[in-house]
Coordinates of C-alpha atoms in Angstrom, one line a residue:
Chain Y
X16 CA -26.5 -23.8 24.1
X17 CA -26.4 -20.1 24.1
X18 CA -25.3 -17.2 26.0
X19 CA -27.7 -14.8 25.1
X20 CA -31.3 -15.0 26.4
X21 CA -33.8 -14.5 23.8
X22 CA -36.0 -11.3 23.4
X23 CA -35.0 -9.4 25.6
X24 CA -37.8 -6.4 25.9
X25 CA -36.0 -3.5 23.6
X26 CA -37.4 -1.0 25.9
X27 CA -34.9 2.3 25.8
X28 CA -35.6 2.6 29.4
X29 CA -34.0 -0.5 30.8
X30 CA -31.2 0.7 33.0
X31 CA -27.5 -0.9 32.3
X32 CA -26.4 -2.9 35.0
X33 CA -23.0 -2.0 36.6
X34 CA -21.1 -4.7 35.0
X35 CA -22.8 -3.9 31.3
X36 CA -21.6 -0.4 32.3
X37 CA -18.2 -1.0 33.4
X38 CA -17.4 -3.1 30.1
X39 CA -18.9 0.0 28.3
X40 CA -16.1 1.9 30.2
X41 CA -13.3 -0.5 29.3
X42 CA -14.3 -0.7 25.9
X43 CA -13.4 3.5 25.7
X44 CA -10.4 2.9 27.7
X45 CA -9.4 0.2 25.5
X46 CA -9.9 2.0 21.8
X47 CA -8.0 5.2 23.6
X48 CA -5.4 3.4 24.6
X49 CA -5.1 1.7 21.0
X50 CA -5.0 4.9 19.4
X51 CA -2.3 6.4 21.8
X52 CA -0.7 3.2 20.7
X53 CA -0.5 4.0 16.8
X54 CA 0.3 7.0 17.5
X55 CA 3.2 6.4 19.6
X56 CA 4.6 3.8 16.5
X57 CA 4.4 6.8 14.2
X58 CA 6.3 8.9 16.3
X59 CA 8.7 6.1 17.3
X60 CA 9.2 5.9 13.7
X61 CA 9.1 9.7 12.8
X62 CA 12.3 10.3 15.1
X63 CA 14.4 6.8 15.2
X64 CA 13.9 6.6 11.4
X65 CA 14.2 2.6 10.2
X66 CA 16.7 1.1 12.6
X67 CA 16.8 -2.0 15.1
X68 CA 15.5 -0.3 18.2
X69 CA 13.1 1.4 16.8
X70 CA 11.9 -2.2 15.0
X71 CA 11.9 -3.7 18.3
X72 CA 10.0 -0.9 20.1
X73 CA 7.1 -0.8 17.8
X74 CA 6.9 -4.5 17.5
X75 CA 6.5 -4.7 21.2
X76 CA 3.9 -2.0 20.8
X77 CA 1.6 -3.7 17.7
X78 CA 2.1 -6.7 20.4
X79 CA 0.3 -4.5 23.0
X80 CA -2.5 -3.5 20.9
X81 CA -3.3 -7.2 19.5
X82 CA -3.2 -8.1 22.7
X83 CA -5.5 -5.5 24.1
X84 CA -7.9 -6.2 21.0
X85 CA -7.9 -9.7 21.7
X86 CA -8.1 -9.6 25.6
X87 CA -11.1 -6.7 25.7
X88 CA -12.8 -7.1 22.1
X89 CA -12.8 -10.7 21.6
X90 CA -13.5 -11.2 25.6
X91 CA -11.0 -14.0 25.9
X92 CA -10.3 -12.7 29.1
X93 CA -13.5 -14.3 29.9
X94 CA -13.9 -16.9 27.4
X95 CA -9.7 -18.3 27.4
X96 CA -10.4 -21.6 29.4
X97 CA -12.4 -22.5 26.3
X98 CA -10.6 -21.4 23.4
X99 CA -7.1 -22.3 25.2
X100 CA -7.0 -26.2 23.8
X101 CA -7.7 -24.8 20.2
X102 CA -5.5 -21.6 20.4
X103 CA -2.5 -23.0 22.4
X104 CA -1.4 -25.4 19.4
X105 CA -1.7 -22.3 16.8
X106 CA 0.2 -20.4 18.6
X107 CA 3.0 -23.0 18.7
X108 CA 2.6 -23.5 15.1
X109 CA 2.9 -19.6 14.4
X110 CA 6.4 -19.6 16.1
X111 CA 7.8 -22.5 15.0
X112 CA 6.8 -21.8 11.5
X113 CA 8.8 -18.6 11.9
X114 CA 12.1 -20.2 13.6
X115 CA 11.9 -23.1 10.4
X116 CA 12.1 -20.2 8.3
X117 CA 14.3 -18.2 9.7
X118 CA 17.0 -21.4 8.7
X119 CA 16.5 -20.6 5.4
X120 CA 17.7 -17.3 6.2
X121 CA 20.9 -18.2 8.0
X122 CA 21.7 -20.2 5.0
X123 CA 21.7 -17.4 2.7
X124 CA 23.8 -15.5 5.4
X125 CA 26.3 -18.5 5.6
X126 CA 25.9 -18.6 1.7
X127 CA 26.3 -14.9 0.5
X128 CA 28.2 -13.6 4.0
X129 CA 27.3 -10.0 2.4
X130 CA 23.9 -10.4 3.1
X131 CA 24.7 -10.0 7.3
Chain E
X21 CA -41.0 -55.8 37.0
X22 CA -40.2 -51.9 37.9
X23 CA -38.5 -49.8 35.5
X24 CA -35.4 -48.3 37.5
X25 CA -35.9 -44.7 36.9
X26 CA -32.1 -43.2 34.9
X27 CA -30.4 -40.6 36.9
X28 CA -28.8 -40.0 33.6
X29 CA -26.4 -36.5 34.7
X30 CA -25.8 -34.6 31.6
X31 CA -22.8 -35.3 29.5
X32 CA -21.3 -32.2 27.8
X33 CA -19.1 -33.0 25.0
X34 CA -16.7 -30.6 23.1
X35 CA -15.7 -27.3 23.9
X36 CA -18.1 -25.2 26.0
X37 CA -18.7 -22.8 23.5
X38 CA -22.0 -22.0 21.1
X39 CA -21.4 -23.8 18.1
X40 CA -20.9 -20.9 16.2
X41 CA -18.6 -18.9 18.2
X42 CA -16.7 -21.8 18.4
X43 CA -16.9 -22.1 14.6
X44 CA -15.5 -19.2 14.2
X45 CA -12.7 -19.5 17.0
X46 CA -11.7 -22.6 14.9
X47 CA -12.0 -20.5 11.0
X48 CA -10.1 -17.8 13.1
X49 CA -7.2 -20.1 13.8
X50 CA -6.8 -21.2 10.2
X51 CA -6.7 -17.7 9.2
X52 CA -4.1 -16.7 11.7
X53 CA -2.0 -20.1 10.5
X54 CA -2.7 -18.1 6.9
X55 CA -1.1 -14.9 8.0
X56 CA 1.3 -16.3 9.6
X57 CA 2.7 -18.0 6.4
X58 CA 2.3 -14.6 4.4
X59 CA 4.1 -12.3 7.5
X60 CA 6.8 -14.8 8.1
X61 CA 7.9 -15.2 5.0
X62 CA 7.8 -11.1 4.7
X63 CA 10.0 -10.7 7.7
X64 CA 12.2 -13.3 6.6
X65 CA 12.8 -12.5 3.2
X66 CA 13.4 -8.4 4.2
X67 CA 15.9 -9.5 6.8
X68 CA 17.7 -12.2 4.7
X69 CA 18.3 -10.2 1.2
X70 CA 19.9 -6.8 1.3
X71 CA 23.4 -5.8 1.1
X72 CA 24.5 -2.5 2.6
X73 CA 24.8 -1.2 -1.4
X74 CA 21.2 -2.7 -2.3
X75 CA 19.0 -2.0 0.9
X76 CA 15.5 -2.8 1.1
X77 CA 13.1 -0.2 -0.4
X78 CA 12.7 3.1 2.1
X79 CA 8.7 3.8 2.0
X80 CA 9.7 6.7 0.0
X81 CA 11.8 4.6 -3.0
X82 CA 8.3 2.9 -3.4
X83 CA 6.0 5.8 -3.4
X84 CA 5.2 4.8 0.4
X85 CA 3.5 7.1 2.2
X86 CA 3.6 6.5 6.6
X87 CA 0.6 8.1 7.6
X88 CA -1.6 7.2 5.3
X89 CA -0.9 3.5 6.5
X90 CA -1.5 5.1 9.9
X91 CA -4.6 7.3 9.4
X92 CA -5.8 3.5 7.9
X93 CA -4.5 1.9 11.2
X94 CA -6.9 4.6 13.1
X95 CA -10.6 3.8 10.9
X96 CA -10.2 -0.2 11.6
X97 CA -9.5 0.3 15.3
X98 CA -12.3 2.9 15.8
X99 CA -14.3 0.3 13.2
X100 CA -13.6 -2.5 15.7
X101 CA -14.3 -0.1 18.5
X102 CA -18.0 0.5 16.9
X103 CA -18.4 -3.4 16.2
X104 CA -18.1 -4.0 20.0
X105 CA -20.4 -0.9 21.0
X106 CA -22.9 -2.7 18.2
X107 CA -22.9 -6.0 19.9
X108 CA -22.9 -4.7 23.6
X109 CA -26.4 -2.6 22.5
X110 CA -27.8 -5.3 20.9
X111 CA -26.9 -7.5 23.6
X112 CA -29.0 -4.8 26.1
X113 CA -32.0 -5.0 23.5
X114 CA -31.4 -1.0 21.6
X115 CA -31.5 -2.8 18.0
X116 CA -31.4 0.9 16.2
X117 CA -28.1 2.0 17.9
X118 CA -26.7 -1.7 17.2
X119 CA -27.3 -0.8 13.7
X120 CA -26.3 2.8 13.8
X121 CA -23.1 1.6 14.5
X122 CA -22.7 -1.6 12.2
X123 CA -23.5 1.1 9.5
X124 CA -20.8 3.4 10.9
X125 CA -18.9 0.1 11.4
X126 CA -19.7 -0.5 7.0
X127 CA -18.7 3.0 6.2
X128 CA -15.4 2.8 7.8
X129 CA -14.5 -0.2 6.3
X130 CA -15.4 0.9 2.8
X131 CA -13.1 4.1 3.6
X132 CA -9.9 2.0 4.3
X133 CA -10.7 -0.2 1.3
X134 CA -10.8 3.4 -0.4
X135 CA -7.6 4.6 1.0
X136 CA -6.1 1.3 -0.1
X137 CA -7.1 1.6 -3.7
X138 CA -6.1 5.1 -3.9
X139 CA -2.4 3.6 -2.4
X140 CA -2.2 0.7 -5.1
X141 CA -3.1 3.7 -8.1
X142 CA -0.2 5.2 -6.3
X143 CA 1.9 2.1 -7.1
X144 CA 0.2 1.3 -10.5
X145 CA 1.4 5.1 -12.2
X146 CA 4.7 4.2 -11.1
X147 CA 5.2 0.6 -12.2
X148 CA 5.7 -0.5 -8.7
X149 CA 4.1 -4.0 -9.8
X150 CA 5.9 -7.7 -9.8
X151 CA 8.2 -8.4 -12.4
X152 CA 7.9 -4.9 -13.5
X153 CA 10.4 -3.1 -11.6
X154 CA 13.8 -2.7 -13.3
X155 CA 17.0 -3.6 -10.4
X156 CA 19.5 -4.4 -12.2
X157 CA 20.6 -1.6 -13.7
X158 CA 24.5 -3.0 -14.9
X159 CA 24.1 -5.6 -17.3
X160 CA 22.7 -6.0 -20.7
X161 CA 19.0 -5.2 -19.1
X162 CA 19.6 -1.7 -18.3
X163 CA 20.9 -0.9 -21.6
X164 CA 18.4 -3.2 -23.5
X165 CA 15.6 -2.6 -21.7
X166 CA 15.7 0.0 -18.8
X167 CA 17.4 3.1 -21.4
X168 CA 14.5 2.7 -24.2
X169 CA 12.2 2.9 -21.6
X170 CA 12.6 5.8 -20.1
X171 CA 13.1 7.4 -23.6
X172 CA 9.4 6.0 -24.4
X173 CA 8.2 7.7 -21.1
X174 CA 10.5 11.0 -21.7
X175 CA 8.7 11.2 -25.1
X176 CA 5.5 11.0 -23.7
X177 CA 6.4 13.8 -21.6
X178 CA 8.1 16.0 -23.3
X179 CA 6.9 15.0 -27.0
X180 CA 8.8 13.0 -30.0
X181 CA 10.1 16.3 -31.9
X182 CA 13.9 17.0 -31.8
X183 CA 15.3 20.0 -30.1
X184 CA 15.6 22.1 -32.8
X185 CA 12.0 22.0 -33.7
X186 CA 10.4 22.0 -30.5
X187 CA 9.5 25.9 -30.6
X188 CA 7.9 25.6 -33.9
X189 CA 5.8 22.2 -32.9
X190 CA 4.8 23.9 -29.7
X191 CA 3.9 27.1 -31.3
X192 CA 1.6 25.0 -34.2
X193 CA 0.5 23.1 -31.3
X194 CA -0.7 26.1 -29.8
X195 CA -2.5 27.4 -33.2
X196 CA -3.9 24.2 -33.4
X197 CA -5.7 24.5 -29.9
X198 CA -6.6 28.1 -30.4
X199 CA -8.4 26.9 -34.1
X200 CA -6.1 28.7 -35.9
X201 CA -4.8 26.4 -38.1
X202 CA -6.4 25.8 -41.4
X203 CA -6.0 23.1 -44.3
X204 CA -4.9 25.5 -47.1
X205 CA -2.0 27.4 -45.3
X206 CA -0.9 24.4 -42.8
X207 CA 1.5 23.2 -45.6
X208 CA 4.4 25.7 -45.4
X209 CA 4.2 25.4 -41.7
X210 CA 4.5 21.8 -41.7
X211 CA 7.2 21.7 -44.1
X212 CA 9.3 24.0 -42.2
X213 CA 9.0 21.3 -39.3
X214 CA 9.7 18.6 -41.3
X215 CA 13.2 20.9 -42.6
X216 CA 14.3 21.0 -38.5
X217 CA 13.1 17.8 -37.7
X218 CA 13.4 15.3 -40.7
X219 CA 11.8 12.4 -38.5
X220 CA 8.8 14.1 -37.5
X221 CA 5.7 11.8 -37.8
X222 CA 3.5 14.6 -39.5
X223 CA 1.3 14.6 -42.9
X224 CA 2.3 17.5 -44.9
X225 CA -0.2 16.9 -47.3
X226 CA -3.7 16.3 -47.1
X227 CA -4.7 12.9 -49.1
X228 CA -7.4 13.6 -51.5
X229 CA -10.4 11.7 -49.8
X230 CA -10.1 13.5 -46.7
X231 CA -11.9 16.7 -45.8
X232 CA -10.1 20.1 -44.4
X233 CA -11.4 19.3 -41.0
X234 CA -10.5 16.1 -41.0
X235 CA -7.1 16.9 -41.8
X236 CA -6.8 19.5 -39.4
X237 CA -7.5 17.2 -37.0
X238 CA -5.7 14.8 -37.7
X239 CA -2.2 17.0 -37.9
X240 CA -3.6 18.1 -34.4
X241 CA -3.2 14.7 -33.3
X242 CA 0.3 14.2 -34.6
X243 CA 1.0 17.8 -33.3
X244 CA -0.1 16.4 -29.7
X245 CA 2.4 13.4 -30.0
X246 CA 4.9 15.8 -31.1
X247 CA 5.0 17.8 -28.0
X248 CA 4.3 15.4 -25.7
X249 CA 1.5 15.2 -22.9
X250 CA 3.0 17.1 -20.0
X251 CA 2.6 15.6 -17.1
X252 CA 5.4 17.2 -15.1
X253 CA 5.8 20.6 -13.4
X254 CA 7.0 23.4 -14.8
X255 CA 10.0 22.7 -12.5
X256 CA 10.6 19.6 -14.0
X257 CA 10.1 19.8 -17.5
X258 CA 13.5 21.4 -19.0
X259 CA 15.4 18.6 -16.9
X260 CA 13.1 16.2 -18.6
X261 CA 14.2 17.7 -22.0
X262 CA 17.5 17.9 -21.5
X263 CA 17.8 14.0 -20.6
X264 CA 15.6 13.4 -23.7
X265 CA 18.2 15.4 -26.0
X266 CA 21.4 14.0 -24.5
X267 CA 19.5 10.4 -24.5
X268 CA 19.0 10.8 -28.2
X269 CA 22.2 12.7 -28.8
X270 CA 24.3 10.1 -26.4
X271 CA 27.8 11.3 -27.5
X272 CA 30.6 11.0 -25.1
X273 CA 31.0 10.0 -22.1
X274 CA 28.2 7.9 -22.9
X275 CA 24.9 7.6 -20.7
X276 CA 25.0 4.4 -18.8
X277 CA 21.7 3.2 -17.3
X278 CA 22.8 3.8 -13.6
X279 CA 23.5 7.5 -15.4
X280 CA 20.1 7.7 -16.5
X281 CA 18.7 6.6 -13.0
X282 CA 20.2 9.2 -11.2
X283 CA 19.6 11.7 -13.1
X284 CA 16.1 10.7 -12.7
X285 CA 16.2 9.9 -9.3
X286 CA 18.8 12.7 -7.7
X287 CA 21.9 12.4 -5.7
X288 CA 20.5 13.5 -2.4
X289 CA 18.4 10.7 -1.6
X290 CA 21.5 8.4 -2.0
X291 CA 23.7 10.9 0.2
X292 CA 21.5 11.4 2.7
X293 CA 24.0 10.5 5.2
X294 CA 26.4 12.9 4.1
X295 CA 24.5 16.6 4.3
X296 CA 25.9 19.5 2.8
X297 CA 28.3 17.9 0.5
X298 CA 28.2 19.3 -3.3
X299 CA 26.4 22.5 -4.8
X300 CA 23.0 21.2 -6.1
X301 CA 22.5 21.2 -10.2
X302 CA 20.7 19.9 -12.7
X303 CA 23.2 19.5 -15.4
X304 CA 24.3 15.9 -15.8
X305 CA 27.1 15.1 -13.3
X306 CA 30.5 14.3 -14.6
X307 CA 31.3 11.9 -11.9
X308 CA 27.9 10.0 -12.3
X309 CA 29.8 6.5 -12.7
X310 CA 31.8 6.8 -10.2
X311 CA 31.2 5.2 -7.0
X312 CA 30.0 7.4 -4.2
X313 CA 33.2 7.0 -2.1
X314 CA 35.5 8.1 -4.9
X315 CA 34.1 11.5 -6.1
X316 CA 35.7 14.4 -4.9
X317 CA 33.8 16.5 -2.0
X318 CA 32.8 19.4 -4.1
X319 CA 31.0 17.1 -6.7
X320 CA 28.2 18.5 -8.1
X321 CA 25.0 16.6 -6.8
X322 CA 21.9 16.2 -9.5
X323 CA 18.6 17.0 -8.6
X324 CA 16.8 14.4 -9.9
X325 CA 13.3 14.8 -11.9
X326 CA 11.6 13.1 -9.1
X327 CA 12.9 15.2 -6.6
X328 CA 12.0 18.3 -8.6
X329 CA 8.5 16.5 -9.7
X330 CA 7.5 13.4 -7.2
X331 CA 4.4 12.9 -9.6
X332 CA 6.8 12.7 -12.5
X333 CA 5.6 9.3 -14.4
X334 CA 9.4 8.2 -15.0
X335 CA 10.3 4.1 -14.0
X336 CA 13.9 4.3 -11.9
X337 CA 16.0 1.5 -10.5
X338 CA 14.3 0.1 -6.6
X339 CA 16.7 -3.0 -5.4
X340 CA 14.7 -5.5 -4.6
X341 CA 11.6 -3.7 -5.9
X342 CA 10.0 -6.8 -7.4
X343 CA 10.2 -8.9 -4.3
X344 CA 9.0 -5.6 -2.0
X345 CA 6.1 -5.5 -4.6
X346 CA 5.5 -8.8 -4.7
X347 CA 5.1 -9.1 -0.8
X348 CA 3.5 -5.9 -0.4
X349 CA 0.6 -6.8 -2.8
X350 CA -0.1 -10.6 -1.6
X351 CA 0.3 -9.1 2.0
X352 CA -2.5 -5.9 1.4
X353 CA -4.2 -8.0 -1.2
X354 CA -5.3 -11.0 0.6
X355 CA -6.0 -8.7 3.8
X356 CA -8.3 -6.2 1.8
X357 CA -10.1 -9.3 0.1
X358 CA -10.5 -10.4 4.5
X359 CA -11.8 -6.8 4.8
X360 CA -14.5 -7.3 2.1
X361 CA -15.9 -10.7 3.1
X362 CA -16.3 -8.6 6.7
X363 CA -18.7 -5.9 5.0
X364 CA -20.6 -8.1 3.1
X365 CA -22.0 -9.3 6.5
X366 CA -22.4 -6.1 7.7
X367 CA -24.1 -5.2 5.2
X368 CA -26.6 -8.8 5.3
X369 CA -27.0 -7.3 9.0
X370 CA -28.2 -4.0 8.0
X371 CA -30.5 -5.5 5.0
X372 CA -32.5 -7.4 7.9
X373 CA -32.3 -4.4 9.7
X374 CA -34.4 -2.6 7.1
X375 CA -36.8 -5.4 6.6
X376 CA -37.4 -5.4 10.5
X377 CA -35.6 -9.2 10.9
X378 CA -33.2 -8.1 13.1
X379 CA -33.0 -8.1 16.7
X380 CA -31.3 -9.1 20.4
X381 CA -31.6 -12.5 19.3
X382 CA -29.2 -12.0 16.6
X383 CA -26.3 -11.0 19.1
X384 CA -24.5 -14.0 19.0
X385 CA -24.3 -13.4 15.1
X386 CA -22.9 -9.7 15.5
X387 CA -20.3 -11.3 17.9
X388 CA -18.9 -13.9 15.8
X389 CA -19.0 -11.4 13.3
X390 CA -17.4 -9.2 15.6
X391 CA -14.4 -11.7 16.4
X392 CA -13.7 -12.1 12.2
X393 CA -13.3 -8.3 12.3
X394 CA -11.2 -7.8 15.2
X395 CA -9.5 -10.5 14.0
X396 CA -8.9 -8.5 10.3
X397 CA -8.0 -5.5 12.8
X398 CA -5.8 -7.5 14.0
X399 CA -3.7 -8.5 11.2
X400 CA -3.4 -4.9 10.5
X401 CA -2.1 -3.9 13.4
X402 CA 0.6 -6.3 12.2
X403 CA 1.0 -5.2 8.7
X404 CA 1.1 -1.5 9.1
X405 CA 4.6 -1.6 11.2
X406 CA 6.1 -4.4 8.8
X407 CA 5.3 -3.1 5.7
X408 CA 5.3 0.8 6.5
X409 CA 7.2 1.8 9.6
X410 CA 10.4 -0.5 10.0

């Protein structure tokens, strides 16, 4: 099974439909709005320097741009109902392997009370 | 007998996906339980070991630099950007465009493999590598190890010979480079050196088998060791000396390694907090071994080499430099080994390009190949805040 019809005729003057156009459009939007998104990181980081807040605020913007790059570029806005049953468990995984760690981490804070 | 016709409805089984998207969705989700191992571990290893008097390594203790990790952030989004436009071209049946941009798509990923090497030479001049970082600067390893190293490195510098017969090496040296120097009147010279500095590793005589030229060369060599290789500013050089001399003199109050580190490494970065405090100096600091808090206001703060030289080749104490080094090479190393796997497609796509193999019907491949590299992308856009920005 496939979704892409075979040979389709290369001719340069085949017009874009509207919908191939609007994705075009998107995609632009999309790689802007990334870029603003570094950006924005690098200045967070330029004037808060290394502290908490500005950990949290660029973590919450690298979360914005995976998720635009996963939403737009890897169409799962179209294609989640199928990838849902294999992703869902992953992501479940991902977290909990983080929060298992992390105990090891509140042990060495319980341990060496410095370390907080 | 009639054979009941079968009104068989089709049974789809599995996932409703081509097989090899879904392939991919599934390698995709192995690598992301990959990452998420590496990442983890980073964030919970630089949130569970410092101490307010070791912090993590700043980006600039480890020779770090922010926007090159940014400008690197900016050629995989606008590479992932182009791997789209490819597919969406090919999808529409303009195979020359598709390739124009898996090309541009190639090149982009070869220039943040570039900027990364030139980043991990950055780290290699400077030791920054596992196991090779020196952190513990007050027990027997800073004196043992740590203080004869950065007299090796200083001597590379600034050369082997002793104060007092540094002008006389240098200006031999110079003779030497100029092809002034010749076998028959060499010897006085040499033994003049040899009066100022007794341990100077120089031939005064020429052994019989060996020919004037030879020997010239050969004291040219020594000469070159003598005075060192350079390698710092001008800037820098005469506080390199003067660390060299009083490393090798080491009277009282005697050099302790943390001594040595900041002389190399400055006061300022580690008062950054406090502005303004202290005239600025070279001269070693009386107060060096003394905490921080317990120097008077007025103390003098050294300029470190670094400071004066940032290029200076010169190893200095980064807490928890080995375990920063360790993560930040298995993080960037396993990610820039993803990144090549990536463009050896691309570049299988551009070779049936140029034999004419390539066309609409190979959009499915560019997309799969398209979800690895915004997956990669991906991963980046993770990596660049942890390791750079917080």
């Amino acid at each position: 099974m496939s979704d892409h019809p075979t040979a389709i005729a290369p001719t340069p003057a085949a017009p874009y439909s509207a919908e191939e156009r609007g994705h075009y459009k998107t995609y632009w939007t999309v790689f802007i709005v990334l870029c603003v998104c570094t950006a924005v990181s690098f200045v967070f980081n330029t004037l808060l320097g290394q502290t908490g807040l500005s950990a949290a605020l660029i973590s919450v913007v690298a979360i914005i741009k995976a998720a635009l790059v996963v939403m737009i570029f890897m169409h799962l806005t179209t294609d989640w109902k199928k990838v849902a049953a294999i992703m869902i468990p992953v992501l479940i995984m991902c977290v909990m392997t983080v929060i298992i760690l992390s105990i090891d981490q509140a042990l060495a804070w319980h341990a060496y009370p410095d370390t907080r | 007998m009639s054979v009941a016709a079968h009104d068989e409805s089709e049974i789809l089984m599995g996932i409703p996906l081509p097989n090899g998207k879904l392939a991919m969705w599934l390698f995709l989700v192995t690598e992301i339980m990959f990452f998420t191992a590496l990442l983890g571990t980073y964030m919970i290893l630089r949130n569970g070991q410092p101490t307010p008097s070791n912090p993590w390594p700043t980006p600039h203790d480890v020779h770090l630099a922010e926007w090159i990790g940014a400008a690197n952030t900016f050629v995989l989004i606008l590479s992932s950007f182009f791997v789209v436009l490819a597919h969406h071209f090919l999808h529409h049946g303009e195979v020359r465009k598709a390739a124009y941009y898996i090309a541009a798509t190639l090149a982009l990923g070869l220039l943040f493999l570039g900027v990364k090497a030139y980043e991990y030479k950055a780290k290699f001049d400077h030791e920054i590598l596992p196991g090779r970082i020196y952190e513990n600067l007050d027990k027997e390893t800073g004196y043992r190890y740590f203080i004869p190293h950065v007299k090796r490195q200083l001597e590379h510098i600034v050369g082997t010979v002793n104060a007092a017969g540094r002008e006389t090496a240098e200006k031999l040296h110079k003779d030497y480079e100029g092809g002034l120097l010749k076998a028959d009147t060499i010897a006085a010279s040499l033994a003049e050196l040899k009066k100022l500095d007794p341990d100077a590793k120089v031939t005064l005589d020429k052994p019989k088998d060996m020919s004037d030229a030879d020997f010239v060369r050969k004291v040219g060599k020594e000469l070159h060791t003598l005075v060192g290789h350079g390698g710092v500013n001008e800037k820098a050089m005469p506080a390199c000396k003067l660390l060299l001399d009083d490393l090798r003199a080491n009277t009282m109050p005697f050099l302790t390694p943390r001594a040595v580190n900041e002389r190399i490494v400055g006061t300022k970065p580690m008062k950054e907090k406090q502005p303004g405090k202290g005239k600025e100096t070279t001269e070693p600091s009386k107060y060096v071994d003394l905490p921080e808090k317990s120097r008077p206001a007025d103390a003098p703060m050294v300029v470190g080499i670094l400071e004066l030289d940032p290029h200076a080749h010169l190893s200095h104490a980064i807490p928890w430099g080995n375990l920063w080094a360790s993560c930040y090479f298995a993080m960037t190393g396993f990610h820039a080994l993803h990144v090549l796997g990536g463009l050896v497609v691309f570049a299988v796509m551009l070779v049936m390009h140029a034999r004419g193999k390539f066309g609409p019907e190979h959009a499915g491949f560019v997309e799969n190949t398209g979800l690895y590299w915004h997956f990669v992308d991906i991963v980046w856009i993770f990596l660049f805040p942890l390791l750079y920005l917080v």
